[in-house]
Coordinates of C-alpha atoms and ligand atoms in Angstrom, one line a residue:
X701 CA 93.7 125.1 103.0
X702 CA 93.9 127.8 100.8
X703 CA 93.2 127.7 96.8
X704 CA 96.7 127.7 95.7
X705 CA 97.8 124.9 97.7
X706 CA 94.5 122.4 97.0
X707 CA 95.3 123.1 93.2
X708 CA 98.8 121.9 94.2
X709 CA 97.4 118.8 95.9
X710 CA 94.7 118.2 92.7
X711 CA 98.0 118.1 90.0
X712 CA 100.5 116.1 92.2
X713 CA 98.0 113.5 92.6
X714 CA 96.7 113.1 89.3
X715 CA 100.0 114.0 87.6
X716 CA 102.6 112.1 90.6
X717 CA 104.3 110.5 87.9
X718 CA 105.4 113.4 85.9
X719 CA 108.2 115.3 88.0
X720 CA 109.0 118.0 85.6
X721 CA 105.7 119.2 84.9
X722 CA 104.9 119.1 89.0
X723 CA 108.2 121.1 89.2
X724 CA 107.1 123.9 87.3
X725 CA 103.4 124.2 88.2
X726 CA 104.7 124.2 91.9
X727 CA 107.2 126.9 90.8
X728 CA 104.3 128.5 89.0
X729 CA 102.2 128.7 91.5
X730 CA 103.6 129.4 94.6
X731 CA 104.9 132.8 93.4
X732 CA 101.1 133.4 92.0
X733 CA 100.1 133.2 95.7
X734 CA 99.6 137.1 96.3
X735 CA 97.5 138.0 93.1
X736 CA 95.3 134.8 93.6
X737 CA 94.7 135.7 97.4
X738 CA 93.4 139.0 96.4
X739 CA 91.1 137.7 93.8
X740 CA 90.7 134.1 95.4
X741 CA 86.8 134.3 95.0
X742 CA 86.5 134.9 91.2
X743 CA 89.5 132.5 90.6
X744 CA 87.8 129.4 92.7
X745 CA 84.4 130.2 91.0
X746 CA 86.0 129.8 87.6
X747 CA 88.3 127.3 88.4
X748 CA 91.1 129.6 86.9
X749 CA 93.9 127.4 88.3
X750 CA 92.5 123.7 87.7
X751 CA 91.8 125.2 84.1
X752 CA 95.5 126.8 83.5
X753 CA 97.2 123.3 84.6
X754 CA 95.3 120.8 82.3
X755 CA 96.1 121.2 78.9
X756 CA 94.4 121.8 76.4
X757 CA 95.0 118.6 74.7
X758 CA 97.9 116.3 74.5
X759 CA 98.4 114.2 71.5
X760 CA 100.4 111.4 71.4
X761 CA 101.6 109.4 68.7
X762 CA 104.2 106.9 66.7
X763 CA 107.0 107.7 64.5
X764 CA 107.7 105.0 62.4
X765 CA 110.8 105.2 59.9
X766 CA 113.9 103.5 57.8
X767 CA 117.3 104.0 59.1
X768 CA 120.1 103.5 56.4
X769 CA 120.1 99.5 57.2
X770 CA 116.6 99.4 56.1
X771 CA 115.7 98.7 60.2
X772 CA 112.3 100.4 60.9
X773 CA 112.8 102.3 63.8
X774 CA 109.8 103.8 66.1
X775 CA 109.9 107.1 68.4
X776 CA 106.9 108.5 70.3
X777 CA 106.4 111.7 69.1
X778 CA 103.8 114.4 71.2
X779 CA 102.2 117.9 70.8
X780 CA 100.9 119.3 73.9
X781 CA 98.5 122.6 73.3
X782 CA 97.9 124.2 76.5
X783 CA 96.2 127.1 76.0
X784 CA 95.1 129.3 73.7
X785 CA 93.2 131.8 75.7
X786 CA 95.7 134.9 73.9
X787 CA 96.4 133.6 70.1
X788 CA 97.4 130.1 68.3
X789 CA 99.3 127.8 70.4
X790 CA 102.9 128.1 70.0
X791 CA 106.3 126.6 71.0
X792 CA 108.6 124.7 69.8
X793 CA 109.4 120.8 68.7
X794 CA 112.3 119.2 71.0
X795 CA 114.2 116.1 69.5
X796 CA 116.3 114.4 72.3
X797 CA 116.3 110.6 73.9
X798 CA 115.0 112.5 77.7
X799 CA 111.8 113.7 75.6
X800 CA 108.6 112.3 77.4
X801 CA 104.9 113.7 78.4
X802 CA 106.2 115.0 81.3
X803 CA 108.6 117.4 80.3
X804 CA 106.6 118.4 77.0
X805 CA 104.1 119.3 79.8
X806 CA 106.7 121.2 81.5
X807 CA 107.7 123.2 78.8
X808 CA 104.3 123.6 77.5
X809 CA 102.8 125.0 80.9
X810 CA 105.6 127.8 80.8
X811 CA 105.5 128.5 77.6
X812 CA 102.0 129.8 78.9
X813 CA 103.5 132.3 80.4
X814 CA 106.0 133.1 78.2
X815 CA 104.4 133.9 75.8
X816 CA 102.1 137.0 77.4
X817 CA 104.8 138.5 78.6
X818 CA 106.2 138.8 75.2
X819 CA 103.1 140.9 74.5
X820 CA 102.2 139.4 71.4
X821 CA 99.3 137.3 70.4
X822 CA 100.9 133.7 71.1
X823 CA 99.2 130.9 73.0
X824 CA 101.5 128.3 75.0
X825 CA 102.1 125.2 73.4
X826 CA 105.2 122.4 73.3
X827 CA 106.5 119.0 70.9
X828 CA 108.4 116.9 70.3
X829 CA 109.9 113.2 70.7
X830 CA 112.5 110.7 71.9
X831 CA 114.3 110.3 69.1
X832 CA 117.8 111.1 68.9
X833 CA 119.0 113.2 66.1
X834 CA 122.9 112.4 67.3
X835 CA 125.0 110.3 64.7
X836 CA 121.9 109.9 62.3
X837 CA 122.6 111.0 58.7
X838 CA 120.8 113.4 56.5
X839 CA 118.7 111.2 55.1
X840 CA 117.8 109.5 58.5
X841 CA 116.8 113.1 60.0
X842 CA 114.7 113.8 56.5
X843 CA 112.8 110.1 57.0
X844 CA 111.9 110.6 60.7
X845 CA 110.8 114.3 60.1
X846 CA 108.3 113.5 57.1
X847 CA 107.3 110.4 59.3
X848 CA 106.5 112.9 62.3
X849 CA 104.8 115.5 60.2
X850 CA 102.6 112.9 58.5
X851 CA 100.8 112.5 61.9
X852 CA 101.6 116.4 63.3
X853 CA 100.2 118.0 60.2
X854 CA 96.4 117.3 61.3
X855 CA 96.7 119.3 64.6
X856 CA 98.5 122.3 63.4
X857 CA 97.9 125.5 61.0
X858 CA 99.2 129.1 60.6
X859 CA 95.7 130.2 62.8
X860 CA 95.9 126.8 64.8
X861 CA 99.4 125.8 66.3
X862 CA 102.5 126.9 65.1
X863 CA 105.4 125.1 66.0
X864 CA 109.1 126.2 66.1
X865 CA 112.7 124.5 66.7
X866 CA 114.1 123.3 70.3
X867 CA 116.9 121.6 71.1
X868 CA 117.9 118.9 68.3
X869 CA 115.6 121.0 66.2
X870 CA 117.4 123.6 63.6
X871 CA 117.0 125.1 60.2
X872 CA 117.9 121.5 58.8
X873 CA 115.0 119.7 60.7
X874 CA 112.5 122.8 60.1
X875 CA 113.3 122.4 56.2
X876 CA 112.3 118.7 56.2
X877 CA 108.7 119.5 58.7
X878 CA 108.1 122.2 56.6
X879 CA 108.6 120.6 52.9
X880 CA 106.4 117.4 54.6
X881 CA 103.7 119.8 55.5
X882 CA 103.6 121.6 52.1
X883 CA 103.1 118.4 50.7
X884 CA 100.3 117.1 52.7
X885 CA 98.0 120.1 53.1
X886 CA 99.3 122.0 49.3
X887 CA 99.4 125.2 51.8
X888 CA 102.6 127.7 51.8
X889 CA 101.5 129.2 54.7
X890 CA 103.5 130.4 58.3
X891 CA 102.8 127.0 60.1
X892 CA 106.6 126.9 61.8
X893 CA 108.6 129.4 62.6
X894 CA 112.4 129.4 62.2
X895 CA 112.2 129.0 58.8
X896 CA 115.1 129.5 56.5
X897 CA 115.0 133.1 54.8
X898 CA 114.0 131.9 50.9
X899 CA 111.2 130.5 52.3
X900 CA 109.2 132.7 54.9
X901 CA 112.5 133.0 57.5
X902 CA 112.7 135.9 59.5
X903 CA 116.1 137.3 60.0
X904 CA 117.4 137.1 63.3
X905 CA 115.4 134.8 64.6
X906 CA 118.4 132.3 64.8
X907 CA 120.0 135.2 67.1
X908 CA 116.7 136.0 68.6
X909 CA 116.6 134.0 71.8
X910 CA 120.6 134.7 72.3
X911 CA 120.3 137.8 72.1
X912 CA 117.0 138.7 73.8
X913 CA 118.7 136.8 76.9
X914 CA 121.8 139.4 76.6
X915 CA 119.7 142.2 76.0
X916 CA 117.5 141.8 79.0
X917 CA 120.9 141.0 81.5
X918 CA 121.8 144.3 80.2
X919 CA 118.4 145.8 81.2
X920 CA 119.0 144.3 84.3
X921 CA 122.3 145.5 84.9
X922 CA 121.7 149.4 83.7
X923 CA 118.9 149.0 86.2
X924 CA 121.3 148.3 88.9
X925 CA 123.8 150.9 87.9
X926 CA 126.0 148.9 86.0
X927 CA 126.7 147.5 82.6
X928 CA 128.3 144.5 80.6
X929 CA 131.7 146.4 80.0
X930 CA 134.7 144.2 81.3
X931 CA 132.4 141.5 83.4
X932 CA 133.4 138.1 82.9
X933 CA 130.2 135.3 82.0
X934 CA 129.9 132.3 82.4
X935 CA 127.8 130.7 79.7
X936 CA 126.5 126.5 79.6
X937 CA 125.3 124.8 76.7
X938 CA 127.0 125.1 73.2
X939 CA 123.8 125.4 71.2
X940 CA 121.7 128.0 69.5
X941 CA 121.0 130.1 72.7
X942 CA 124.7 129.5 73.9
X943 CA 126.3 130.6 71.1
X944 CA 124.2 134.0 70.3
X945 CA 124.4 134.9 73.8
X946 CA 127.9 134.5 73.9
X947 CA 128.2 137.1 70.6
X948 CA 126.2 139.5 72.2
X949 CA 128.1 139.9 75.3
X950 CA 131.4 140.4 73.7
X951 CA 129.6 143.2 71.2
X952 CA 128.6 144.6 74.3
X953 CA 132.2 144.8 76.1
X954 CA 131.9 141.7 78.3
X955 CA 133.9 138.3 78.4
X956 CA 132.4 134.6 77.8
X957 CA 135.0 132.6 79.5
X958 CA 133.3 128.9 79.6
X959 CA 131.0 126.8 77.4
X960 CA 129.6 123.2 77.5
X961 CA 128.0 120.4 75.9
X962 CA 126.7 116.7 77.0
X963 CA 129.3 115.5 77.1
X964 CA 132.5 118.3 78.4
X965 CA 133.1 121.6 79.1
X966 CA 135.0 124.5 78.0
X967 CA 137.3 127.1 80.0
X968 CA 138.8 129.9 77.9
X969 CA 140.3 132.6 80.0
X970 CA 141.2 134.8 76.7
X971 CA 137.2 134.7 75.9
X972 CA 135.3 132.1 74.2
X973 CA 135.9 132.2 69.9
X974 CA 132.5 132.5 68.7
X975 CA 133.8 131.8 65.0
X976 CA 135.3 128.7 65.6
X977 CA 132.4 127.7 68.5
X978 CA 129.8 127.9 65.0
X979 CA 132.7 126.3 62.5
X980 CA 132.6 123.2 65.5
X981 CA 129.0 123.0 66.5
X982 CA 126.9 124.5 63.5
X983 CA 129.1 123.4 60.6
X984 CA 131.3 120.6 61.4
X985 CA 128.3 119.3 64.2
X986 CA 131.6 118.2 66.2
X987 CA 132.3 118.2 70.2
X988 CA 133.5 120.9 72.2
X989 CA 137.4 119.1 72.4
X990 CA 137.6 120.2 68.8
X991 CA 137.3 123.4 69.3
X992 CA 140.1 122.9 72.7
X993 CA 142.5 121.3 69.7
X994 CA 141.8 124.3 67.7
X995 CA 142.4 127.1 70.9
X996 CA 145.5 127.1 72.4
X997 CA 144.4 128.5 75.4
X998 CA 141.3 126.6 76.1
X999 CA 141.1 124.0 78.6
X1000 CA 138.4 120.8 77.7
X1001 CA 137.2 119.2 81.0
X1002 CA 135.1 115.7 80.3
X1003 CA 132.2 115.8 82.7
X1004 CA 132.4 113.2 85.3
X1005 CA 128.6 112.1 85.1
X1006 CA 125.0 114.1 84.4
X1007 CA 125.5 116.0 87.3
X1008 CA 128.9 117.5 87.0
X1009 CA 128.4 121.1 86.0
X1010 CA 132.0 122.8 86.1
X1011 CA 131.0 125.5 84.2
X1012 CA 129.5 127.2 87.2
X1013 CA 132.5 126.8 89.2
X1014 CA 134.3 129.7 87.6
X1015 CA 134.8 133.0 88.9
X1016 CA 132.0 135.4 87.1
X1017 CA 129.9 138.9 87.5
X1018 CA 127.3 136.6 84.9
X1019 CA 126.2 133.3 84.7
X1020 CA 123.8 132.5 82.3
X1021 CA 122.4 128.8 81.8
X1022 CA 122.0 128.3 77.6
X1023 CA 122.1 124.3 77.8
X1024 CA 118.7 122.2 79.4
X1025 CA 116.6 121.9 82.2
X1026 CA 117.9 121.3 85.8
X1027 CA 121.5 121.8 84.9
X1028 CA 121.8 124.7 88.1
X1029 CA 121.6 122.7 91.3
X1030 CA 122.3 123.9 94.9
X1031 CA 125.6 122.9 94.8
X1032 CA 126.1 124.8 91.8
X1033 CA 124.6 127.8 93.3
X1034 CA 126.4 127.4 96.5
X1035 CA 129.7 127.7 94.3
X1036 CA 128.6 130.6 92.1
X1037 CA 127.5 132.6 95.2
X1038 CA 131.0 131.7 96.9
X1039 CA 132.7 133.5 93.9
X1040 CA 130.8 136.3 94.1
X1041 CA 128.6 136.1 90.8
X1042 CA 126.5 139.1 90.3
X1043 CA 123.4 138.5 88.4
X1044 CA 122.3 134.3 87.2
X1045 CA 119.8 135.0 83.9
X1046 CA 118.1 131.8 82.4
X1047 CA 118.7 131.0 78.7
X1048 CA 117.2 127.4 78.5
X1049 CA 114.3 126.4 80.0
X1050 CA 114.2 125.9 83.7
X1051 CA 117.7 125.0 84.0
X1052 CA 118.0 126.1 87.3
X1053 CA 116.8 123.8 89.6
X1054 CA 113.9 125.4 92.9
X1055 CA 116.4 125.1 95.6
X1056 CA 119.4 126.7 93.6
X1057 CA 117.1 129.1 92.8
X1058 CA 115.8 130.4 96.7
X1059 CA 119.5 129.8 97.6
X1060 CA 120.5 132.7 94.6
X1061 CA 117.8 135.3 96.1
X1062 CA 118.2 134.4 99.3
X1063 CA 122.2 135.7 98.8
X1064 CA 120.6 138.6 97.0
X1065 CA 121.6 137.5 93.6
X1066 CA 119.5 139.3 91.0
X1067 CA 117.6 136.0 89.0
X1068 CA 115.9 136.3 85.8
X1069 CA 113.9 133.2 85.1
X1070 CA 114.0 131.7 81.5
X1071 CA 110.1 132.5 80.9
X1072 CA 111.2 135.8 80.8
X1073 CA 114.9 136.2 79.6
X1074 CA 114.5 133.4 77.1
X1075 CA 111.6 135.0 75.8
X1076 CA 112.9 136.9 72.4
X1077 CA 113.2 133.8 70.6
X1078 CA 109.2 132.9 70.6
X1079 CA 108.8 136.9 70.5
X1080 CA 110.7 136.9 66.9
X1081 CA 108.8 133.6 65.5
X1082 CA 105.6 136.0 66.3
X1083 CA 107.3 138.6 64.7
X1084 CA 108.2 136.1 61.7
X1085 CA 104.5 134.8 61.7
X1086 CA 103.6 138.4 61.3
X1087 CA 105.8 138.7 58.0
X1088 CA 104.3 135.4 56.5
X1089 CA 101.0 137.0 57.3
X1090 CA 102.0 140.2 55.4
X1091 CA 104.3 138.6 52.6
X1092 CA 106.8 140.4 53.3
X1093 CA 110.1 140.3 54.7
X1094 CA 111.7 142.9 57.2
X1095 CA 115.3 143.8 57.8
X1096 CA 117.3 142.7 60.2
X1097 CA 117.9 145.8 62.3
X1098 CA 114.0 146.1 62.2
X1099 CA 113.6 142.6 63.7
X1100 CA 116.6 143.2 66.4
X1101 CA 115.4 146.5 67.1
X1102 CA 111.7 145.2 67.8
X1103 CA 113.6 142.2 69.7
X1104 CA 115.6 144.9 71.7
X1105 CA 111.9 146.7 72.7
X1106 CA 110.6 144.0 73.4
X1107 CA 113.0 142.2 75.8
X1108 CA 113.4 146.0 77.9
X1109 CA 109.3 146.2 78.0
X1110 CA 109.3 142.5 79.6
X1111 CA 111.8 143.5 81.6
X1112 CA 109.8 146.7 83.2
X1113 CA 106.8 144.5 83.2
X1114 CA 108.0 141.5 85.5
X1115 CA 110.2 144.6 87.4
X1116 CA 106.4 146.2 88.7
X1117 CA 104.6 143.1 89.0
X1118 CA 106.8 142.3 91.2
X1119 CA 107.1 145.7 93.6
X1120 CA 103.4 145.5 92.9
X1121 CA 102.5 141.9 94.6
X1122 CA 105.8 140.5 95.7
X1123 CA 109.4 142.4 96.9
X1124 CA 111.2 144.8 94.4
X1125 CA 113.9 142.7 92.1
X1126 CA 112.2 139.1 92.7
X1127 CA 111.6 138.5 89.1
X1128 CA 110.5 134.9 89.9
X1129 CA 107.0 136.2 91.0
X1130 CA 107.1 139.0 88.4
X1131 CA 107.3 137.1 85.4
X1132 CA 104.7 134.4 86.3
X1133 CA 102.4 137.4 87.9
X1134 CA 102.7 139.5 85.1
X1135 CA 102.4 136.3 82.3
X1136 CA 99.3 134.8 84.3
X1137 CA 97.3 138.1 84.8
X1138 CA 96.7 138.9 80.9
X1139 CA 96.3 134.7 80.4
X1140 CA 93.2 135.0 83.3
X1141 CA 91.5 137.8 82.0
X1142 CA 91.4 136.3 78.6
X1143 CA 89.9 133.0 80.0
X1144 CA 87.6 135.1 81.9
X1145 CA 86.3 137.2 79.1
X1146 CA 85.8 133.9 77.0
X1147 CA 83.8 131.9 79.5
X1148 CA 84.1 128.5 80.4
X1149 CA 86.1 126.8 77.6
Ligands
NDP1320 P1 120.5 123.1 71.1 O1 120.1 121.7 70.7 O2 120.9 124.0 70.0 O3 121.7 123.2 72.1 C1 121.5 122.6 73.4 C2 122.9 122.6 74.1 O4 122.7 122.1 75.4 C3 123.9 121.7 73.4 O5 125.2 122.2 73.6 C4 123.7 120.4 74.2 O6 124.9 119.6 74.1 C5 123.5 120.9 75.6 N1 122.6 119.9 76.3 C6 121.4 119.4 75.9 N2 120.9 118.5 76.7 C7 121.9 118.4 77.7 C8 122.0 117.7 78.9 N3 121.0 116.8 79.2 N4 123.1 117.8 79.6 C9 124.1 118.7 79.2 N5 124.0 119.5 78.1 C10 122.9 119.3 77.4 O7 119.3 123.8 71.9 P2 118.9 125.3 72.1 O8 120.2 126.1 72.3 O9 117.9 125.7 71.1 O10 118.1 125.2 73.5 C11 118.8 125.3 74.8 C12 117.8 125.6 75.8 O11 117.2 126.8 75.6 C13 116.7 124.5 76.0 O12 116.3 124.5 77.4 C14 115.5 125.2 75.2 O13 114.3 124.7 75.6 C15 115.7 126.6 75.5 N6 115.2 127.6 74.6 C16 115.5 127.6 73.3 C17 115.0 128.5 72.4 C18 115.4 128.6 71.0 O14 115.0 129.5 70.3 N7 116.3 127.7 70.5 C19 113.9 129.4 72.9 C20 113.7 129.4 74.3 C21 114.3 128.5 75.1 P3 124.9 118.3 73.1 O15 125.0 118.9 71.8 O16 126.1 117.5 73.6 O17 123.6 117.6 73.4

């Protein structure tokens, strides 16, 4: 049996009951097969690929705090550091009821890999908890984010771990961590990023990971001889990474035509209305059937159960998954290949699920995993750790412009790893070939640790 596939045996059977994490790690390593064969000696010696699938450490721990009855409530909150072979662990906090070791894993383990191919100094690390930030007031949020810091703050630093927002986690919940932190350690320092901009923010970080996904789809498509001018996208999610990526596209000549949430889904044939999709979701924190009563020439469908993804059943050059994990299936991808879709780039985190996935390249549909396209919104909290290390604040056509280089430099990075090891355009390999090579040689150069 060769390395790669007893390393797969080793996690499955000490981690069989964590799906998600086994998900990725397969994903992970099956494409790493070429570069470990050709150094399968050193690797095995050094237990490279035990080492880079057991964290670091993962810390668990409870959340107690007072909802507005005066009812203590308790939440299991987690911080998973992976690795921290290239710079301070870092990833961000998610807040939503499906929140359990296994998926923090997940996340964690990609965020790995993420993070090198961003090309800054950023080790792979994930959080957060089960509880449900949905319906709670302000004050409810503020109580369970203090409560969680309280136990968080010991683990983390500006040099250490530096968390950053996920879904459920915004400027609002950032505020409270970061005021909790303040007042435990008496240190102003960058120890999250996504900060609002009178205290340590960068600007365009909230557009960063929206954007970075657009900007890299358009790398993609130049590279192909094409461009975003007059394709029609289909975009999931209505969140952070849903709504930027839906700006950028129309400032780059294209057409968002759907958009979704938990609960429904959005078709808009005139072009999604970014304005009023940020009045519903940022402002008003409302679901997507206000923004149907508010647009004439939207159409609301409520999803039938978890599984009912109608966005991708629209005709589209584009789709690109903003909303959570596994929300691409076959089916999905049997559809979206049927219409003739063009190009399927990843903005949340392994939304698309392994068989979708071979069933996209197989069909020769170009497929940018989220490791990659997702990857300017952890690139711009390095950039905004860099300003709080400085003290200073840059503009935001300096950040977007840094954001812009770096998404097209990650895009020619995973484009010759993978001619180099794999087949030309098969960016799944490319992006975990080119994130685990510079992770290796670090753990390497630093000996067994
Ligand atoms: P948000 O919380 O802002 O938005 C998430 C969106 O996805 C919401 O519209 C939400 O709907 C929907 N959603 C969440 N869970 C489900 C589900 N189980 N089924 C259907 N829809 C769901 O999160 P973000 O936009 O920040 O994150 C989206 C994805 O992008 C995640 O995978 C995240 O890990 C990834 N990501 C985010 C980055 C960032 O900078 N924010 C960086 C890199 C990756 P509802 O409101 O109804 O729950």
């Amino acid at each position: 049996m060769g390395y790669v596939d007893e390393v797969l045996e080793l996690v499955s059977k000490r981690d069989a009951n964590q799906p998600e994490f086994l998900q990725a790690v397969t994903e992970v390593l099956t494409t790493l097969r070429p570069v470990v064969e050709a150094n399968e000696e050193l690797y095995r010696k050094n237990a490279i690929l035990e080492r880079i699938t057991e964290p670091d450490r993962a810390i668990q721990f409870r959340v107690p705090w007072v909802d507005d009855n005066g009812q203590v409530q308790v939440n299991r909150g987690f911080r998973v550091q992976f690795n921290n072979s290239i710079g301070p662990y870092k990833g961000g906090l998610r807040l939503h009821p499906s929140v359990n070791l296994s998926i923090i894993k997940f996340l964690g383990f990609e965020q790995v890999f993420k993070n090198s191919l961003t090309s800054l100094p950023i080790g792979g690390g994930k959080g957060g908890s089960d509880f449900d930030p949905k319906g709670k007031s302000d004050r409810e949020i503020m109580a369970f984010c203090q409560s969680f810091m309280t136990e968080l703050y010991k683990y983390i630093g500006a040099d250490v771990d530096v968390p950053a927002g996920d879904i459920g986690v915004g400027g609002r919940e950032i505020g409270f961590l970061y005021g909790q932190y303040k007042r435990i350690t008496n240190l102003y320092e960058g120890v999250l990023t996504g900060k609002g901009l009178t205290y340590g923010g960068s600007l365009a970080r909230t557009e960063a990971t929206g954007y970075g996904l657009v900007y890299i789809t358009e790398e993609l498509l130049k590279d192909h001889g094409t461009d975003f001018n007059g394709k029609t996208v289909a975009v999931s999610g209505a969140g952070n990474v849903a709504i930027y990526a839906i700006e950028k596209v129309h400032q780059l000549g294209g057409k968002v035509v759907t958009c979704s949430d938990s609960t429904g889904w959005i078709y808009d044939p005139e072009g999604i209305d970014v304005d009023l999709l940020k009045e519903v979701k940022e402002v008003k924190r409302a679901r997507l059937t206000a923004y149907a009563e508010a647009r004439p020439s939207a159409q609301y469908t409520a999803k039938k159960d978890a599984n009912d993804h109608g966005v991708w059943n629209v005709k589209v050059d584009v789709a690109l998954p903003c909303a959570t994990q596994n929300e691409l299936n076959l089916d999905d991808a049997k559809a979206l290949v049927a219409n003739g879709v063009f190009a399927v780039c990843e903005g949340a985190n392994m939304p698309t699920t392994i068989e979708a996935t071979k069933y996209l390249t197989d069909n020769k549909v170009l497929f940018i995993p989220g490791k990659a396209s997702n990857a300017g919104g952890v690139a711009t909290s390095a950039l905004e750790m860099s300003q709080n290390s400085e003290r200073l604040h840059w503009s935001f056509d300096e950040v977007d412009e840094k954001l812009h280089g770096i998404m097209v430099n990650i895009y020619k990075n995973i484009s010759s790893a993978a001619e180099k090891y794999a087949t030309k355009d098969d960016f799944v390999a490319g992006a975990n070939i080119a994130g685990f090579e510079k992770v290796v040689e670090a753990m390497l150069a630093q000996g067994v640790c």
